[in-house]
Tab-separated table of C-alpha atoms in Angstrom:
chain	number	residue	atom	x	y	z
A	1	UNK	CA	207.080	73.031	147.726
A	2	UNK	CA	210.599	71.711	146.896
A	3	UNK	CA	212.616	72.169	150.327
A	4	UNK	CA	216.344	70.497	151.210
A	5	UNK	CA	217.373	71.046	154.372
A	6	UNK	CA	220.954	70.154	155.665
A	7	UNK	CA	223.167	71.111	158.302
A	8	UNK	CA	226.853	72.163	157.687
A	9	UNK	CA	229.559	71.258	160.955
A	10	UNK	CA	233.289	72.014	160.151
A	11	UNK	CA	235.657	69.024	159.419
A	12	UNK	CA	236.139	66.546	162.325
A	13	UNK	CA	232.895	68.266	164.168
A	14	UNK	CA	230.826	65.368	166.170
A	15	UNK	CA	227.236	65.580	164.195
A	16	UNK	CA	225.249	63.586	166.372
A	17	UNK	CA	221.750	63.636	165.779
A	18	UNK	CA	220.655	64.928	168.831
A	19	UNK	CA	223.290	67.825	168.027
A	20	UNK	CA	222.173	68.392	164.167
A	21	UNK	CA	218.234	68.335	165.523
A	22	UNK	CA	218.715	71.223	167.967
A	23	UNK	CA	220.630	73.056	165.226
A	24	UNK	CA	217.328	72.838	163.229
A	25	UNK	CA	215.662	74.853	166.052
A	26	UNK	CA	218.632	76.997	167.548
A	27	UNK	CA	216.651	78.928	170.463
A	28	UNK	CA	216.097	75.815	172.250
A	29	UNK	CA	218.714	74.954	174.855
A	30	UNK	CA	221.603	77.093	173.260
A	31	UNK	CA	223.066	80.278	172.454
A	32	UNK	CA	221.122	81.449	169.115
A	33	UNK	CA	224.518	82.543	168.220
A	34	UNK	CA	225.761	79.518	167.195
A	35	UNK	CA	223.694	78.597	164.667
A	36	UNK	CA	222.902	80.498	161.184
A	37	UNK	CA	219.799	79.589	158.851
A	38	UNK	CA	220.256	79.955	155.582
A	39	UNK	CA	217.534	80.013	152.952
A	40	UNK	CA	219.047	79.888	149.633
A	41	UNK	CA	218.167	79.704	146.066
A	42	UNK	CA	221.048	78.234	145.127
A	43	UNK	CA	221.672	74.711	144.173
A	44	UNK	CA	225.526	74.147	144.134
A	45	UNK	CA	227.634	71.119	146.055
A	46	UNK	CA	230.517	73.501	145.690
A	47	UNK	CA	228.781	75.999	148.134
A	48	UNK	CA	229.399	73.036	150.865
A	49	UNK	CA	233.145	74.397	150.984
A	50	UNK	CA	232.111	77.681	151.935
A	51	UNK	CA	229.669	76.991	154.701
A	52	UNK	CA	232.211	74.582	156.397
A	53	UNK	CA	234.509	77.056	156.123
A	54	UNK	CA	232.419	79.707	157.777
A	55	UNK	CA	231.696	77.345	160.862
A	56	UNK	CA	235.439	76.539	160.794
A	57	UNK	CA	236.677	80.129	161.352
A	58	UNK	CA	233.593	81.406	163.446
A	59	UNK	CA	232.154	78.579	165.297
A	60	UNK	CA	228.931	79.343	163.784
A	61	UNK	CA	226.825	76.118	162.310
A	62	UNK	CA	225.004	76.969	159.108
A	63	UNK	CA	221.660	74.962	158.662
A	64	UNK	CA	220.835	75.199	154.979
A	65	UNK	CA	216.893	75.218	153.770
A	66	UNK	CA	217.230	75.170	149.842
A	67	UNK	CA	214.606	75.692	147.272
A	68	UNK	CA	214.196	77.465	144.184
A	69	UNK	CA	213.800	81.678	144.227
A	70	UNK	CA	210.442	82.428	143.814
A	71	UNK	CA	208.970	79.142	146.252
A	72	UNK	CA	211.690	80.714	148.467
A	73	UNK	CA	210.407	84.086	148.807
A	74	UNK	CA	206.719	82.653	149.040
A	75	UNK	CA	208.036	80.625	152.096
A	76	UNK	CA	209.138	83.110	154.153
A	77	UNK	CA	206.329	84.843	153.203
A	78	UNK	CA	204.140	82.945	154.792
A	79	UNK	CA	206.437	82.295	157.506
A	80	UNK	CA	205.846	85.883	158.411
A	81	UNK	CA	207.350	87.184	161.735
A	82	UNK	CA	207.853	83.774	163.200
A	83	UNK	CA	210.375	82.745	160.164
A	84	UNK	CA	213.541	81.420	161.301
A	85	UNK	CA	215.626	82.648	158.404
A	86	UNK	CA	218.522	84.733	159.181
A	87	UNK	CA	220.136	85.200	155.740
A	88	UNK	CA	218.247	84.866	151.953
A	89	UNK	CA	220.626	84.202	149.196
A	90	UNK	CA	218.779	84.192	145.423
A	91	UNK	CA	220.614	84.156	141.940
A	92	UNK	CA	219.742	86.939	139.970
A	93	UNK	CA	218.921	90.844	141.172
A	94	UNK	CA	215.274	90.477	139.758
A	95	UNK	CA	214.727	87.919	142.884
A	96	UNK	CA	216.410	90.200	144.819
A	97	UNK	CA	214.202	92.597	144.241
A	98	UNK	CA	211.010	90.503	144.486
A	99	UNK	CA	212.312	89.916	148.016
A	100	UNK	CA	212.702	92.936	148.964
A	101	UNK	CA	209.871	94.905	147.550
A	102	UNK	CA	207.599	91.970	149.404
A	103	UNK	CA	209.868	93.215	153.306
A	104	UNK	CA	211.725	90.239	153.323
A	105	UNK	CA	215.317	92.063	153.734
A	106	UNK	CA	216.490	94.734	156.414
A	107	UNK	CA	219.149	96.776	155.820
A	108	UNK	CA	222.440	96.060	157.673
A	109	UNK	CA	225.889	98.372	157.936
A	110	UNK	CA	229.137	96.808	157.599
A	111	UNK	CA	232.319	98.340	156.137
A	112	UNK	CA	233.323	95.048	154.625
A	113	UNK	CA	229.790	94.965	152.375
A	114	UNK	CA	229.390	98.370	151.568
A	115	UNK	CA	232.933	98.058	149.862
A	116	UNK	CA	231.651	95.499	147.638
A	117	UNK	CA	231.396	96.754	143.747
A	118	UNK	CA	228.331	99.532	144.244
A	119	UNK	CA	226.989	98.700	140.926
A	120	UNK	CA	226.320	94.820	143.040
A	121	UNK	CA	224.509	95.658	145.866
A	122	UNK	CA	221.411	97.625	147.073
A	123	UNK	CA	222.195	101.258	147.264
A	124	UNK	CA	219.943	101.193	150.902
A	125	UNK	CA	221.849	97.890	151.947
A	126	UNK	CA	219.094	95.475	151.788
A	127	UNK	CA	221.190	93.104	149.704
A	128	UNK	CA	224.329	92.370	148.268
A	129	UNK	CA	225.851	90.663	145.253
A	130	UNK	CA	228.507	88.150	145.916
A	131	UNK	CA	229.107	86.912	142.470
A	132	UNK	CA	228.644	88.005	139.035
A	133	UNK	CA	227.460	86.128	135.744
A	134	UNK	CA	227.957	87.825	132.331
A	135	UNK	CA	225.171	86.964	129.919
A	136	UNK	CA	226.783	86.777	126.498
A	137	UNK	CA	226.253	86.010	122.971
A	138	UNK	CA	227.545	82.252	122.155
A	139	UNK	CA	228.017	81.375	118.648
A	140	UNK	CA	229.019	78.705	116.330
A	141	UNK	CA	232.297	78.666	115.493
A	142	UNK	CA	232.144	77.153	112.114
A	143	UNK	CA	229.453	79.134	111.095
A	144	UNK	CA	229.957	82.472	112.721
A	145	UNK	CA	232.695	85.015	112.386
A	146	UNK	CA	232.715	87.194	115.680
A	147	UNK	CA	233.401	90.214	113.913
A	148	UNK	CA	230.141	89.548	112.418
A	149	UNK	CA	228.657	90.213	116.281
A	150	UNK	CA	228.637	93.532	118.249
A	151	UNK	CA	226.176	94.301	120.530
A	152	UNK	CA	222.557	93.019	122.154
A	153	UNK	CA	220.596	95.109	119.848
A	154	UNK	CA	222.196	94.404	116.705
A	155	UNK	CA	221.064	90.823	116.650
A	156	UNK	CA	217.901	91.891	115.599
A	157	UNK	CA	219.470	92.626	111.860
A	158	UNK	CA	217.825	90.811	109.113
A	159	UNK	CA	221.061	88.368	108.551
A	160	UNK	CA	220.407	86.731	111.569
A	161	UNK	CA	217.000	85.024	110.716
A	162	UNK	CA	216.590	82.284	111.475
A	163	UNK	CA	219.940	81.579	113.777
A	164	UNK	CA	219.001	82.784	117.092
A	165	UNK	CA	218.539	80.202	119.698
A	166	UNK	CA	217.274	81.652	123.391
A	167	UNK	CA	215.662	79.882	126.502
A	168	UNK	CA	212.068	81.126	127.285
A	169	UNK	CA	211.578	84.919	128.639
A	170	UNK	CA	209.817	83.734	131.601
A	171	UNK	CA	213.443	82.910	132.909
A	172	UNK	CA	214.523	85.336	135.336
A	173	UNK	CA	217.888	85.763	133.475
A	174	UNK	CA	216.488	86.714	130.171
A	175	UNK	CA	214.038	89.315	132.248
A	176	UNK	CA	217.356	90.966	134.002
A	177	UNK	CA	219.003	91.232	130.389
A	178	UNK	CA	215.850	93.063	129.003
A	179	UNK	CA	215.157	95.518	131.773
A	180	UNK	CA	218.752	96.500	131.287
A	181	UNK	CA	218.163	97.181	127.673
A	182	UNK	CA	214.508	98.872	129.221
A	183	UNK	CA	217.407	100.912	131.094
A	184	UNK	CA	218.861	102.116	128.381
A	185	UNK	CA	216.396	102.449	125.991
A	186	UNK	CA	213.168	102.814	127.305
A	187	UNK	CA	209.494	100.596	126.500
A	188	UNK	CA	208.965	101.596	123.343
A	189	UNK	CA	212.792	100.532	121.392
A	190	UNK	CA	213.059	97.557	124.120
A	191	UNK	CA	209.673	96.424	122.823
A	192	UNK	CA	210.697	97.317	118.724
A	193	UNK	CA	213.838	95.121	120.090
A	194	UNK	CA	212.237	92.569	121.400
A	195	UNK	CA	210.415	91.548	118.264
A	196	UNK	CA	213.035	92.014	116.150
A	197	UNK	CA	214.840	89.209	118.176
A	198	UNK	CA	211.806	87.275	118.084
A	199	UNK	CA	211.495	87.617	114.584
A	200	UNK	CA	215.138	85.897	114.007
A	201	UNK	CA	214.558	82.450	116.187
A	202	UNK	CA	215.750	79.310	114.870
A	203	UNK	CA	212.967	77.824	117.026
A	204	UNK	CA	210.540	78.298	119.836
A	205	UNK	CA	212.143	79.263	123.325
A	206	UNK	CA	212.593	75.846	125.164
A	207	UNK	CA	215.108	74.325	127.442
A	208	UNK	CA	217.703	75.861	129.496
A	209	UNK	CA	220.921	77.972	128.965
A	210	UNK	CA	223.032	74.453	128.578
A	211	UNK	CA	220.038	73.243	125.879
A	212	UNK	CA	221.062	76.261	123.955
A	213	UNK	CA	224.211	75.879	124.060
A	214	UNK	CA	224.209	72.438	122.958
A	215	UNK	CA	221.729	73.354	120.221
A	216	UNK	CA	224.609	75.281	118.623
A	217	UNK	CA	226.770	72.814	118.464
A	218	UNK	CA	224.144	70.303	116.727
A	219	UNK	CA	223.601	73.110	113.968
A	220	UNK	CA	220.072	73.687	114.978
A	221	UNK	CA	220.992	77.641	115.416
A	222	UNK	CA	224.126	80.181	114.769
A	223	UNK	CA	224.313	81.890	118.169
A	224	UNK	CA	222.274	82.224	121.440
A	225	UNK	CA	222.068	84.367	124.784
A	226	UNK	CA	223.736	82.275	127.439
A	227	UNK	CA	225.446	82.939	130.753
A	228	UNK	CA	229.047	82.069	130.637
A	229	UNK	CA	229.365	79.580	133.220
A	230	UNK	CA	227.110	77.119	131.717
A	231	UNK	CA	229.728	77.174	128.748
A	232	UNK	CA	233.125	77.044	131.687
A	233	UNK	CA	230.930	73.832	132.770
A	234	UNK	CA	230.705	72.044	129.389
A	235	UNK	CA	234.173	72.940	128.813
A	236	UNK	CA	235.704	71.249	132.723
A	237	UNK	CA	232.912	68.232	132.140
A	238	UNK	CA	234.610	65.077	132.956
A	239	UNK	CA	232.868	63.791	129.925
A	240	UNK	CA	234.316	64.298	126.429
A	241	UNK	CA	230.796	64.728	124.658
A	242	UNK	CA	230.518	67.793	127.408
A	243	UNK	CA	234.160	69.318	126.275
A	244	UNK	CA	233.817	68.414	122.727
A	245	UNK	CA	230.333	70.992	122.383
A	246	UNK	CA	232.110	73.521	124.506
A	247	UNK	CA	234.918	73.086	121.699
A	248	UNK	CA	232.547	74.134	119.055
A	249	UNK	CA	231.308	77.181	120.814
A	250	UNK	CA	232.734	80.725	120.823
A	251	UNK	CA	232.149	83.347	123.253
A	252	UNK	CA	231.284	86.909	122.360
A	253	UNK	CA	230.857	90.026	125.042
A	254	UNK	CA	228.446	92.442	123.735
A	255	UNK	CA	228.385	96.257	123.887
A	256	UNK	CA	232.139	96.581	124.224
A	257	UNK	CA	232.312	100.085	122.509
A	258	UNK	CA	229.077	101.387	124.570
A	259	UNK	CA	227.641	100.167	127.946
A	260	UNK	CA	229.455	97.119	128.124
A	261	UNK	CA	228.098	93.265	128.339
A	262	UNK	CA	224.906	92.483	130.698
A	263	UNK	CA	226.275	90.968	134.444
A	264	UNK	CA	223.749	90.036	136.472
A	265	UNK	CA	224.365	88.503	140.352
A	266	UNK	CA	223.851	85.883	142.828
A	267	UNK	CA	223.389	87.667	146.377
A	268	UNK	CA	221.326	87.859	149.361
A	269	UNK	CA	220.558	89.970	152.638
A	270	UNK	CA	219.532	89.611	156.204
A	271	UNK	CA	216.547	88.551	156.910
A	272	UNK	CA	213.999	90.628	158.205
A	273	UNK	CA	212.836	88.875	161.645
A	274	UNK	CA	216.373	87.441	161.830
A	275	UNK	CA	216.907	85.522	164.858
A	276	UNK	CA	220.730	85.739	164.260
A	277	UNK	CA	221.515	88.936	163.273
A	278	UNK	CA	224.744	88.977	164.187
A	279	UNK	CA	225.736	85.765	162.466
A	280	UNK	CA	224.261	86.824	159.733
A	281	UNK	CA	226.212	89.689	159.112
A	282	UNK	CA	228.986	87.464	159.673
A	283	UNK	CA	227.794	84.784	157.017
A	284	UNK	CA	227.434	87.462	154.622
A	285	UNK	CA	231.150	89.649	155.179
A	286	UNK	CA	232.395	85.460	154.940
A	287	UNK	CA	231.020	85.782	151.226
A	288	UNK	CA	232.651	89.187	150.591
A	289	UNK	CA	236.120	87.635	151.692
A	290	UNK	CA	238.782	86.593	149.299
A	291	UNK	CA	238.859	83.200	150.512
A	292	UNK	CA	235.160	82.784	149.120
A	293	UNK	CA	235.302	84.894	146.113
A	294	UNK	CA	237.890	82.341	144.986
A	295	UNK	CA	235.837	79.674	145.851
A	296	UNK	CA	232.789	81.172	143.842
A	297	UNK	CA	235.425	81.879	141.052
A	298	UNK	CA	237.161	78.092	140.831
A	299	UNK	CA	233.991	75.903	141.660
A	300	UNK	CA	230.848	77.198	139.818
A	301	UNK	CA	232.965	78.996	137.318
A	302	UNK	CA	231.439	82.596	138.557
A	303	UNK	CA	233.167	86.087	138.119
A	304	UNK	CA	233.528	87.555	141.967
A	305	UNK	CA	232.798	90.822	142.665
A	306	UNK	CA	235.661	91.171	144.733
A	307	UNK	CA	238.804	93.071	143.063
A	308	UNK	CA	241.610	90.971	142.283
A	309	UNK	CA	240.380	87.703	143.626
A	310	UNK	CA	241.620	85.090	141.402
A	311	UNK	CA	239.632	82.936	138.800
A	312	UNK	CA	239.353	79.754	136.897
A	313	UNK	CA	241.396	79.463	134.148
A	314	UNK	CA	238.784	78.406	132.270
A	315	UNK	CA	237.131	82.089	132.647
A	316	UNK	CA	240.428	83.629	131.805
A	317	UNK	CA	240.505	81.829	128.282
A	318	UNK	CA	237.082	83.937	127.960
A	319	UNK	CA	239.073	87.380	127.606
A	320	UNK	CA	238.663	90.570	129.734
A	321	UNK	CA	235.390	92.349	128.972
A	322	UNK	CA	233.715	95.537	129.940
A	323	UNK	CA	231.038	95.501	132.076
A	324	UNK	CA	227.912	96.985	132.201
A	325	UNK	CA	227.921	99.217	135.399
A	326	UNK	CA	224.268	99.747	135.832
A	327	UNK	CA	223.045	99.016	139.215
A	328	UNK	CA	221.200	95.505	140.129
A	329	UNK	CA	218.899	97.040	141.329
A	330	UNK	CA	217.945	98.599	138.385
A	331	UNK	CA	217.472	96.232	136.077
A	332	UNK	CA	216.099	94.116	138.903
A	333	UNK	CA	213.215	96.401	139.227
A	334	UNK	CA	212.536	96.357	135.504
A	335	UNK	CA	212.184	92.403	135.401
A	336	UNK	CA	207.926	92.800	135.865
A	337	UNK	CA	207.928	95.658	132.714
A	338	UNK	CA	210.369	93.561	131.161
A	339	UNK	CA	208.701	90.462	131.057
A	340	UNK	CA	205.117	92.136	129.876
A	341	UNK	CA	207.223	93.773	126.896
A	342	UNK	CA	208.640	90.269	126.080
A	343	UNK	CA	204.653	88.707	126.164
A	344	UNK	CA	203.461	91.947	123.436
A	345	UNK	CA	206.849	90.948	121.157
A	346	UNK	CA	205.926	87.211	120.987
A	347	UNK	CA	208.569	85.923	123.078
A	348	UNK	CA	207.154	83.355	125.520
């Protein structure tokens, strides 16, 4: 199992190694207040900022385990009451979900959270989203007119045939994006949708959102389902191959003149057996400030879920764009149907 483990100390903190080691187990021979675990999904060096940060303003240490969602949520699984975890963080609400349909979250009550965008977070307060990702319809620009595109389900019209480039559906993402059409639609037209975008691949599922993207630019499809920041990356690359694809690529939001364009979230809880409960309600109102929103916004090119807090350029030059308000919770609970719809239509 793929686990990183590192310890964050504010600036100008002594990190001695007898000093980071108790940190690793924080009940012996201090307060357990002091230190926060953190089990997260996610795999940005920007996040660094934002843990330093919290141990800056609360005196709170933040030892980070890392490891991708679902070997996450099998960890602490198995870690059972004795796991040390105080906070899970996961990127995408069908993770969420997973977590907390296996009793991996307990609900928490803070006036700071529960003011947090309601369509983001757990109606119950199990979990709650701290930044958003709007899954979109990319396109070539030389080839593709965006008043030719309009929403999720028309893609599945004969003239795109051959043009549509997608990762695979066991990827959470494209799960989320179906159970929200699942939302709205029901089995039967998801699974009549499904195979009508199956039937209109350029090629095979492979490769992540960044493959696909790139794959447009080499003319090997028209347009493709992508989240946005993969293109905000391509575009701020320090490499001019990077900015030059990003240059070729045009960014569509779907569904403007119905439910609005898919957003899905990166979010987390407390955790269950929390040794640090406190803290951790602290760690997680941190992520709900401005301060961090902006963070989220300007490093990893993510839309927060705060009002108002400001953004990258970069995601600015995208355009405004209606959301889709349905909860995460929602179309986190649909990933399982979702995915079994996507397996009957082909799409693997």
């Amino acid at each position: 199992m793929a686990i990183t483990r590192r310890v964050f100390l504010a600036s100008g903190t002594a990190a001695a190694a007898v000093v980071a080691d108790r940190m690793l187990h924080p009940n012996v021979g201090r307060s357990a207040e002091r230190v926060m675990n953190l089990y997260s999904a996610r795999h940005y060096s920007s996040d660094t900022a934002i843990y330093e940060s919290f141990t800056k303003k609360t005196g709170i240490k933040v030892n980070l385990v890392e490891s991708p969602g679902d070997k996450l949520i099998e960890r602490i699984k198995s870690e059972g009451a004795n796991s040390p975890a105080d906070v899970i963080i996961t990127v995408d609400a069908g993770n969420l979900w997973r977590a907390q349909e296996a009793g991996l979250f307990q609900p928490v009550s803070s006036r700071i959270l529960t003011g947090l965008d309601a369509s983001a977070r757990d109606p119950q307060g199990h979990w709650f989203g701290f930044t958003r990702r709007a899954r979109i319809v990319a396109y070539n620009k030389a080839k593709v007119k965006p008043e030719e595109l309009s929403t999720y389900e028309a893609l599945t019209d004969g003239k795109w045939k051959g043009r549509i480039l997608v990762r695979s559906s066991g990827n959470v993402y494209n799960q989320s994006l179906v159970g929200s059409i699942l939302a709205a639609h029901g089995e039967a037209k998801t699974e009549e949708w499904a195979r009508g975008l199956v039937a209109n691949f350029a090629r095979p599922p492979e490769g992540n959102d960044t493959a696909q993207i790139k794959a447009i630019a080499a003319g090997l499809g028209d347009v493709a389902l992508v989240n946005t920041y993969y293109i905000a990356r391509l575009a701020k690359s320090d490499k001019a191959e990077d900015r030059d694809i990003a240059a070729k690529v045009g960014i569509f939001f779907p569904n403007q003149k119905d439910r609005g364009t898919h957003v899905n979230i990166s979010g987390g809880g407390v955790a269950k057996n929390a040794p640090n409960k406190a803290a951790a309600i602290l760690f997680l109102e941190h992520l709900a400030s401005r301060q961090v929103q902006e963070i989220f916004a300007k490093s990893n090119y993510e839309y927060p879920v705060l009002s108002g807090a400001p953004v990258d350029p970069i995601l600015t030059s995208f355009g405004k764009f209606k959301a889709d308000k349905l909860n995460a919770s929602v179309y986190g609970k649909n990933n399982a149907l979702a995915l079994q719809i996507c397996d009957r239509a082909g799409w693997k």
